[in-house]
């Protein structure tokens, strides 16, 4: 899903406009701060904002090229924007587990050229629990479902994981496989899953 599709709000999941935090209206928020403690606070606020933005718009992979021109990194009212280099620095910070403070990094680069990153507003381990709760709550244990059914099926339409990026879905399911709670089988694009 790209930024233009998000702005058109095609799924209807997020009918309300995104509410930016107060710091978004503060011009220095868009400039790297020289003081170490202020910079750490700034990076934490950016991390929270990026996660909230991606969650609201159901973005799993954030393209930096598109994002720097979106309202996420460009406050048109203030005429302030985060440069591509600074957006990359923020995401670099989000990929470091020591700065996450709550169990792990909140982003992961998709490639070495750092043009797109997975944003973990929920990590695969957290998604695995959400999916497993749904499976147990709907009596789907010992049933075979396709990965497509889980992500796009009518039965999951009201679930938070509906519309999930296939790669994030497979990563989450692999967490369940490692825990002995599921088995994934089939070829790429045709995967099925059985829950135990």
PDB file of C-alpha atoms in Angstrom:
ATOM      1  CA  UNK A   1       0.000   0.000   0.000  1.00  0.00           C
ATOM      2  CA  UNK A   2       1.505   3.327  -0.978  1.00  0.00           C
ATOM      3  CA  UNK A   3       1.015   6.764   0.551  1.00  0.00           C
ATOM      4  CA  UNK A   4      -1.453   7.888  -2.130  1.00  0.00           C
ATOM      5  CA  UNK A   5      -3.661   4.860  -1.496  1.00  0.00           C
ATOM      6  CA  UNK A   6      -3.525   5.561   2.198  1.00  0.00           C
ATOM      7  CA  UNK A   7      -4.543   9.165   1.722  1.00  0.00           C
ATOM      8  CA  UNK A   8      -7.527   7.930  -0.300  1.00  0.00           C
ATOM      9  CA  UNK A   9      -8.317   5.697   2.681  1.00  0.00           C
ATOM     10  CA  UNK A  10      -9.473   2.859   0.484  1.00  0.00           C
ATOM     11  CA  UNK A  11     -10.171   0.190   3.083  1.00  0.00           C
ATOM     12  CA  UNK A  12     -12.493   2.211   5.262  1.00  0.00           C
ATOM     13  CA  UNK A  13     -10.717   0.939   8.383  1.00  0.00           C
ATOM     14  CA  UNK A  14      -9.384   4.375   9.302  1.00  0.00           C
ATOM     15  CA  UNK A  15     -12.232   6.734   8.506  1.00  0.00           C
ATOM     16  CA  UNK A  16     -11.034   9.347  10.987  1.00  0.00           C
ATOM     17  CA  UNK A  17      -8.139  11.613  10.068  1.00  0.00           C
ATOM     18  CA  UNK A  18      -4.886  10.962  11.863  1.00  0.00           C
ATOM     19  CA  UNK A  19      -4.436  13.096  14.974  1.00  0.00           C
ATOM     20  CA  UNK A  20      -0.879  14.349  15.248  1.00  0.00           C
ATOM     21  CA  UNK A  21       0.684  14.845  18.696  1.00  0.00           C
ATOM     22  CA  UNK A  22       1.344  18.382  19.985  1.00  0.00           C
ATOM     23  CA  UNK A  23       5.082  18.047  19.267  1.00  0.00           C
ATOM     24  CA  UNK A  24       4.272  17.865  15.547  1.00  0.00           C
ATOM     25  CA  UNK A  25       3.317  21.569  15.703  1.00  0.00           C
ATOM     26  CA  UNK A  26       6.629  22.520  17.326  1.00  0.00           C
ATOM     27  CA  UNK A  27       9.136  23.620  14.606  1.00  0.00           C
ATOM     28  CA  UNK A  28      12.284  22.261  16.351  1.00  0.00           C
ATOM     29  CA  UNK A  29      10.745  18.783  16.179  1.00  0.00           C
ATOM     30  CA  UNK A  30      11.730  18.735  12.490  1.00  0.00           C
ATOM     31  CA  UNK A  31      15.398  19.604  13.130  1.00  0.00           C
ATOM     32  CA  UNK A  32      17.937  17.187  14.687  1.00  0.00           C
ATOM     33  CA  UNK A  33      18.639  18.429  18.207  1.00  0.00           C
ATOM     34  CA  UNK A  34      22.300  18.834  19.272  1.00  0.00           C
ATOM     35  CA  UNK A  35      21.824  18.057  22.967  1.00  0.00           C
ATOM     36  CA  UNK A  36      22.075  14.286  23.575  1.00  0.00           C
ATOM     37  CA  UNK A  37      19.177  13.951  26.009  1.00  0.00           C
ATOM     38  CA  UNK A  38      16.960  16.225  23.903  1.00  0.00           C
ATOM     39  CA  UNK A  39      17.883  14.210  20.824  1.00  0.00           C
ATOM     40  CA  UNK A  40      16.972  10.929  22.551  1.00  0.00           C
ATOM     41  CA  UNK A  41      13.612  12.388  23.538  1.00  0.00           C
ATOM     42  CA  UNK A  42      13.087  13.653  19.994  1.00  0.00           C
ATOM     43  CA  UNK A  43      13.895  10.239  18.501  1.00  0.00           C
ATOM     44  CA  UNK A  44      11.532   8.510  20.924  1.00  0.00           C
ATOM     45  CA  UNK A  45       8.745  10.914  19.950  1.00  0.00           C
ATOM     46  CA  UNK A  46       9.433  10.316  16.257  1.00  0.00           C
ATOM     47  CA  UNK A  47       9.377   6.568  16.861  1.00  0.00           C
ATOM     48  CA  UNK A  48       6.003   6.810  18.604  1.00  0.00           C
ATOM     49  CA  UNK A  49       4.625   9.066  15.868  1.00  0.00           C
ATOM     50  CA  UNK A  50       5.794   6.771  13.053  1.00  0.00           C
ATOM     51  CA  UNK A  51       4.310   3.712  14.772  1.00  0.00           C
ATOM     52  CA  UNK A  52       0.993   5.493  15.391  1.00  0.00           C
ATOM     53  CA  UNK A  53       0.878   6.805  11.806  1.00  0.00           C
ATOM     54  CA  UNK A  54       1.586   3.379  10.351  1.00  0.00           C
ATOM     55  CA  UNK A  55      -0.947   1.721  12.634  1.00  0.00           C
ATOM     56  CA  UNK A  56      -3.638   4.256  11.764  1.00  0.00           C
ATOM     57  CA  UNK A  57      -3.010   3.866   8.029  1.00  0.00           C
ATOM     58  CA  UNK A  58      -2.294   0.113   8.201  1.00  0.00           C
ATOM     59  CA  UNK A  59       1.215   0.520   6.788  1.00  0.00           C
ATOM     60  CA  UNK A  60       3.529  -2.398   7.420  1.00  0.00           C
ATOM     61  CA  UNK A  61       6.405  -1.342   5.164  1.00  0.00           C
ATOM     62  CA  UNK A  62       7.247   2.358   4.982  1.00  0.00           C
ATOM     63  CA  UNK A  63       8.911   3.660   1.817  1.00  0.00           C
ATOM     64  CA  UNK A  64      11.115   6.583   2.818  1.00  0.00           C
ATOM     65  CA  UNK A  65      10.950   8.198  -0.613  1.00  0.00           C
ATOM     66  CA  UNK A  66       7.147   8.372  -0.381  1.00  0.00           C
ATOM     67  CA  UNK A  67       7.036   9.097   3.347  1.00  0.00           C
ATOM     68  CA  UNK A  68       9.215  12.230   3.278  1.00  0.00           C
ATOM     69  CA  UNK A  69       6.628  13.850   0.987  1.00  0.00           C
ATOM     70  CA  UNK A  70       3.681  12.721   3.100  1.00  0.00           C
ATOM     71  CA  UNK A  71       2.219  14.551   6.113  1.00  0.00           C
ATOM     72  CA  UNK A  72       4.150  12.149   8.352  1.00  0.00           C
ATOM     73  CA  UNK A  73       7.438  13.952   7.707  1.00  0.00           C
ATOM     74  CA  UNK A  74       6.140  17.161   6.128  1.00  0.00           C
ATOM     75  CA  UNK A  75       4.116  19.654   8.160  1.00  0.00           C
ATOM     76  CA  UNK A  76       2.708  21.912   5.446  1.00  0.00           C
ATOM     77  CA  UNK A  77       1.260  24.385   7.968  1.00  0.00           C
ATOM     78  CA  UNK A  78       4.686  25.007   9.520  1.00  0.00           C
ATOM     79  CA  UNK A  79       6.457  24.595   6.179  1.00  0.00           C
ATOM     80  CA  UNK A  80       8.795  22.176   7.917  1.00  0.00           C
ATOM     81  CA  UNK A  81       9.902  18.795   6.722  1.00  0.00           C
ATOM     82  CA  UNK A  82      12.312  16.072   7.715  1.00  0.00           C
ATOM     83  CA  UNK A  83      14.995  15.436   5.113  1.00  0.00           C
ATOM     84  CA  UNK A  84      15.455  11.992   3.633  1.00  0.00           C
ATOM     85  CA  UNK A  85      18.771  11.671   5.511  1.00  0.00           C
ATOM     86  CA  UNK A  86      17.136  12.589   8.833  1.00  0.00           C
ATOM     87  CA  UNK A  87      14.198  10.224   8.215  1.00  0.00           C
ATOM     88  CA  UNK A  88      16.787   7.482   7.625  1.00  0.00           C
ATOM     89  CA  UNK A  89      18.538   8.455  10.902  1.00  0.00           C
ATOM     90  CA  UNK A  90      15.241   8.224  12.798  1.00  0.00           C
ATOM     91  CA  UNK A  91      14.512   4.789  11.352  1.00  0.00           C
ATOM     92  CA  UNK A  92      18.088   3.696  12.063  1.00  0.00           C
ATOM     93  CA  UNK A  93      17.460   4.604  15.703  1.00  0.00           C
ATOM     94  CA  UNK A  94      14.187   2.632  15.655  1.00  0.00           C
ATOM     95  CA  UNK A  95      16.061  -0.487  14.464  1.00  0.00           C
ATOM     96  CA  UNK A  96      18.339  -0.566  17.507  1.00  0.00           C
ATOM     97  CA  UNK A  97      17.029  -2.843  20.276  1.00  0.00           C
ATOM     98  CA  UNK A  98      18.808  -0.875  23.007  1.00  0.00           C
ATOM     99  CA  UNK A  99      16.670   2.188  22.264  1.00  0.00           C
ATOM    100  CA  UNK A 100      13.329   0.402  22.029  1.00  0.00           C
ATOM    101  CA  UNK A 101      13.055  -0.085  25.763  1.00  0.00           C
ATOM    102  CA  UNK A 102      10.056  -2.402  25.478  1.00  0.00           C
ATOM    103  CA  UNK A 103      11.318  -5.666  24.127  1.00  0.00           C
ATOM    104  CA  UNK A 104      12.967  -4.984  20.822  1.00  0.00           C
ATOM    105  CA  UNK A 105      13.372  -2.712  17.830  1.00  0.00           C
ATOM    106  CA  UNK A 106      10.363  -0.982  16.331  1.00  0.00           C
ATOM    107  CA  UNK A 107      11.676  -1.024  12.754  1.00  0.00           C
ATOM    108  CA  UNK A 108      13.730  -3.225  10.485  1.00  0.00           C
ATOM    109  CA  UNK A 109      15.307  -2.218   7.201  1.00  0.00           C
ATOM    110  CA  UNK A 110      13.930  -4.066   4.209  1.00  0.00           C
ATOM    111  CA  UNK A 111      17.242  -3.918   2.365  1.00  0.00           C
ATOM    112  CA  UNK A 112      20.808  -2.690   2.703  1.00  0.00           C
ATOM    113  CA  UNK A 113      20.105   0.488   0.724  1.00  0.00           C
ATOM    114  CA  UNK A 114      17.683   1.613   3.474  1.00  0.00           C
ATOM    115  CA  UNK A 115      14.930   2.929   1.228  1.00  0.00           C
ATOM    116  CA  UNK A 116      12.113   1.064   2.993  1.00  0.00           C
ATOM    117  CA  UNK A 117      11.618  -0.330   6.467  1.00  0.00           C
ATOM    118  CA  UNK A 118       9.218  -2.634   8.247  1.00  0.00           C
ATOM    119  CA  UNK A 119       7.525  -0.655  11.005  1.00  0.00           C
ATOM    120  CA  UNK A 120       6.674  -2.820  13.975  1.00  0.00           C
ATOM    121  CA  UNK A 121       3.648  -1.122  15.510  1.00  0.00           C
ATOM    122  CA  UNK A 122       3.146  -4.737  16.506  1.00  0.00           C
ATOM    123  CA  UNK A 123       6.064  -7.102  16.239  1.00  0.00           C
ATOM    124  CA  UNK A 124       5.598 -10.520  14.576  1.00  0.00           C
ATOM    125  CA  UNK A 125       5.545 -12.080  18.056  1.00  0.00           C
ATOM    126  CA  UNK A 126       2.664  -9.789  19.047  1.00  0.00           C
ATOM    127  CA  UNK A 127       0.801 -10.478  15.801  1.00  0.00           C
ATOM    128  CA  UNK A 128       1.272 -14.211  16.385  1.00  0.00           C
ATOM    129  CA  UNK A 129      -0.633 -13.893  19.678  1.00  0.00           C
ATOM    130  CA  UNK A 130      -3.430 -11.873  18.053  1.00  0.00           C
ATOM    131  CA  UNK A 131      -3.807 -14.451  15.260  1.00  0.00           C
ATOM    132  CA  UNK A 132      -3.705 -17.377  17.705  1.00  0.00           C
ATOM    133  CA  UNK A 133      -6.373 -15.718  19.893  1.00  0.00           C
ATOM    134  CA  UNK A 134      -8.605 -15.373  16.826  1.00  0.00           C
ATOM    135  CA  UNK A 135      -7.985 -19.000  15.796  1.00  0.00           C
ATOM    136  CA  UNK A 136      -8.873 -20.251  19.271  1.00  0.00           C
ATOM    137  CA  UNK A 137     -11.829 -17.887  19.629  1.00  0.00           C
ATOM    138  CA  UNK A 138     -13.377 -18.966  16.329  1.00  0.00           C
ATOM    139  CA  UNK A 139     -12.719 -22.697  16.668  1.00  0.00           C
ATOM    140  CA  UNK A 140     -10.226 -22.841  13.792  1.00  0.00           C
ATOM    141  CA  UNK A 141      -7.797 -25.203  15.541  1.00  0.00           C
ATOM    142  CA  UNK A 142      -6.908 -28.288  13.490  1.00  0.00           C
ATOM    143  CA  UNK A 143      -8.365 -26.599  10.418  1.00  0.00           C
ATOM    144  CA  UNK A 144      -6.377 -25.725   7.312  1.00  0.00           C
ATOM    145  CA  UNK A 145      -6.589 -22.098   6.228  1.00  0.00           C
ATOM    146  CA  UNK A 146      -4.732 -20.327   3.471  1.00  0.00           C
ATOM    147  CA  UNK A 147      -2.513 -17.403   4.336  1.00  0.00           C
ATOM    148  CA  UNK A 148      -4.619 -15.368   1.914  1.00  0.00           C
ATOM    149  CA  UNK A 149      -7.785 -16.345   3.824  1.00  0.00           C
ATOM    150  CA  UNK A 150      -6.230 -15.159   7.064  1.00  0.00           C
ATOM    151  CA  UNK A 151      -5.117 -11.831   5.652  1.00  0.00           C
ATOM    152  CA  UNK A 152      -7.949 -11.062   3.229  1.00  0.00           C
ATOM    153  CA  UNK A 153     -10.852 -13.398   3.973  1.00  0.00           C
ATOM    154  CA  UNK A 154     -14.370 -12.386   4.974  1.00  0.00           C
ATOM    155  CA  UNK A 155     -13.956 -14.189   8.292  1.00  0.00           C
ATOM    156  CA  UNK A 156     -11.152 -11.866   9.357  1.00  0.00           C
ATOM    157  CA  UNK A 157     -12.597  -8.605   8.005  1.00  0.00           C
ATOM    158  CA  UNK A 158     -13.132  -7.162  11.493  1.00  0.00           C
ATOM    159  CA  UNK A 159      -9.797  -8.374  12.840  1.00  0.00           C
ATOM    160  CA  UNK A 160      -6.820  -6.098  13.344  1.00  0.00           C
ATOM    161  CA  UNK A 161      -4.658  -8.378  11.182  1.00  0.00           C
ATOM    162  CA  UNK A 162      -7.062  -8.200   8.192  1.00  0.00           C
ATOM    163  CA  UNK A 163      -5.197  -6.763   5.208  1.00  0.00           C
ATOM    164  CA  UNK A 164      -1.827  -7.600   6.722  1.00  0.00           C
ATOM    165  CA  UNK A 165       1.163  -7.591   4.415  1.00  0.00           C
ATOM    166  CA  UNK A 166       1.808 -11.225   3.360  1.00  0.00           C
ATOM    167  CA  UNK A 167       5.430 -11.127   4.509  1.00  0.00           C
ATOM    168  CA  UNK A 168       4.429  -9.891   7.981  1.00  0.00           C
ATOM    169  CA  UNK A 169       1.724 -12.581   8.103  1.00  0.00           C
ATOM    170  CA  UNK A 170       4.260 -15.300   7.259  1.00  0.00           C
ATOM    171  CA  UNK A 171       6.745 -13.983   9.810  1.00  0.00           C
ATOM    172  CA  UNK A 172       4.009 -14.019  12.455  1.00  0.00           C
ATOM    173  CA  UNK A 173       2.920 -17.521  11.500  1.00  0.00           C
ATOM    174  CA  UNK A 174       6.540 -18.698  11.672  1.00  0.00           C
ATOM    175  CA  UNK A 175       6.606 -17.531  15.299  1.00  0.00           C
ATOM    176  CA  UNK A 176       3.697 -19.925  15.907  1.00  0.00           C
ATOM    177  CA  UNK A 177       5.495 -22.673  13.979  1.00  0.00           C
ATOM    178  CA  UNK A 178       8.539 -22.308  16.250  1.00  0.00           C
ATOM    179  CA  UNK A 179       6.254 -22.550  19.284  1.00  0.00           C
ATOM    180  CA  UNK A 180       4.647 -25.719  17.938  1.00  0.00           C
ATOM    181  CA  UNK A 181       1.263 -23.995  17.533  1.00  0.00           C
ATOM    182  CA  UNK A 182       1.053 -24.080  13.725  1.00  0.00           C
ATOM    183  CA  UNK A 183       2.412 -25.663  10.564  1.00  0.00           C
ATOM    184  CA  UNK A 184       2.871 -23.690   7.350  1.00  0.00           C
ATOM    185  CA  UNK A 185       3.067 -25.593   4.087  1.00  0.00           C
ATOM    186  CA  UNK A 186       2.771 -25.010   0.346  1.00  0.00           C
ATOM    187  CA  UNK A 187       4.669 -22.952  -2.171  1.00  0.00           C
ATOM    188  CA  UNK A 188       5.203 -19.203  -2.253  1.00  0.00           C
ATOM    189  CA  UNK A 189       1.922 -17.388  -2.765  1.00  0.00           C
ATOM    190  CA  UNK A 190      -0.050 -20.588  -2.107  1.00  0.00           C
ATOM    191  CA  UNK A 191       0.794 -21.171   1.539  1.00  0.00           C
ATOM    192  CA  UNK A 192      -1.593 -22.918   3.869  1.00  0.00           C
ATOM    193  CA  UNK A 193      -1.497 -23.099   7.650  1.00  0.00           C
ATOM    194  CA  UNK A 194      -2.806 -25.526  10.203  1.00  0.00           C
ATOM    195  CA  UNK A 195      -3.103 -24.461  13.840  1.00  0.00           C
ATOM    196  CA  UNK A 196      -2.675 -26.865  16.770  1.00  0.00           C
TER     197      UNK A 196
END
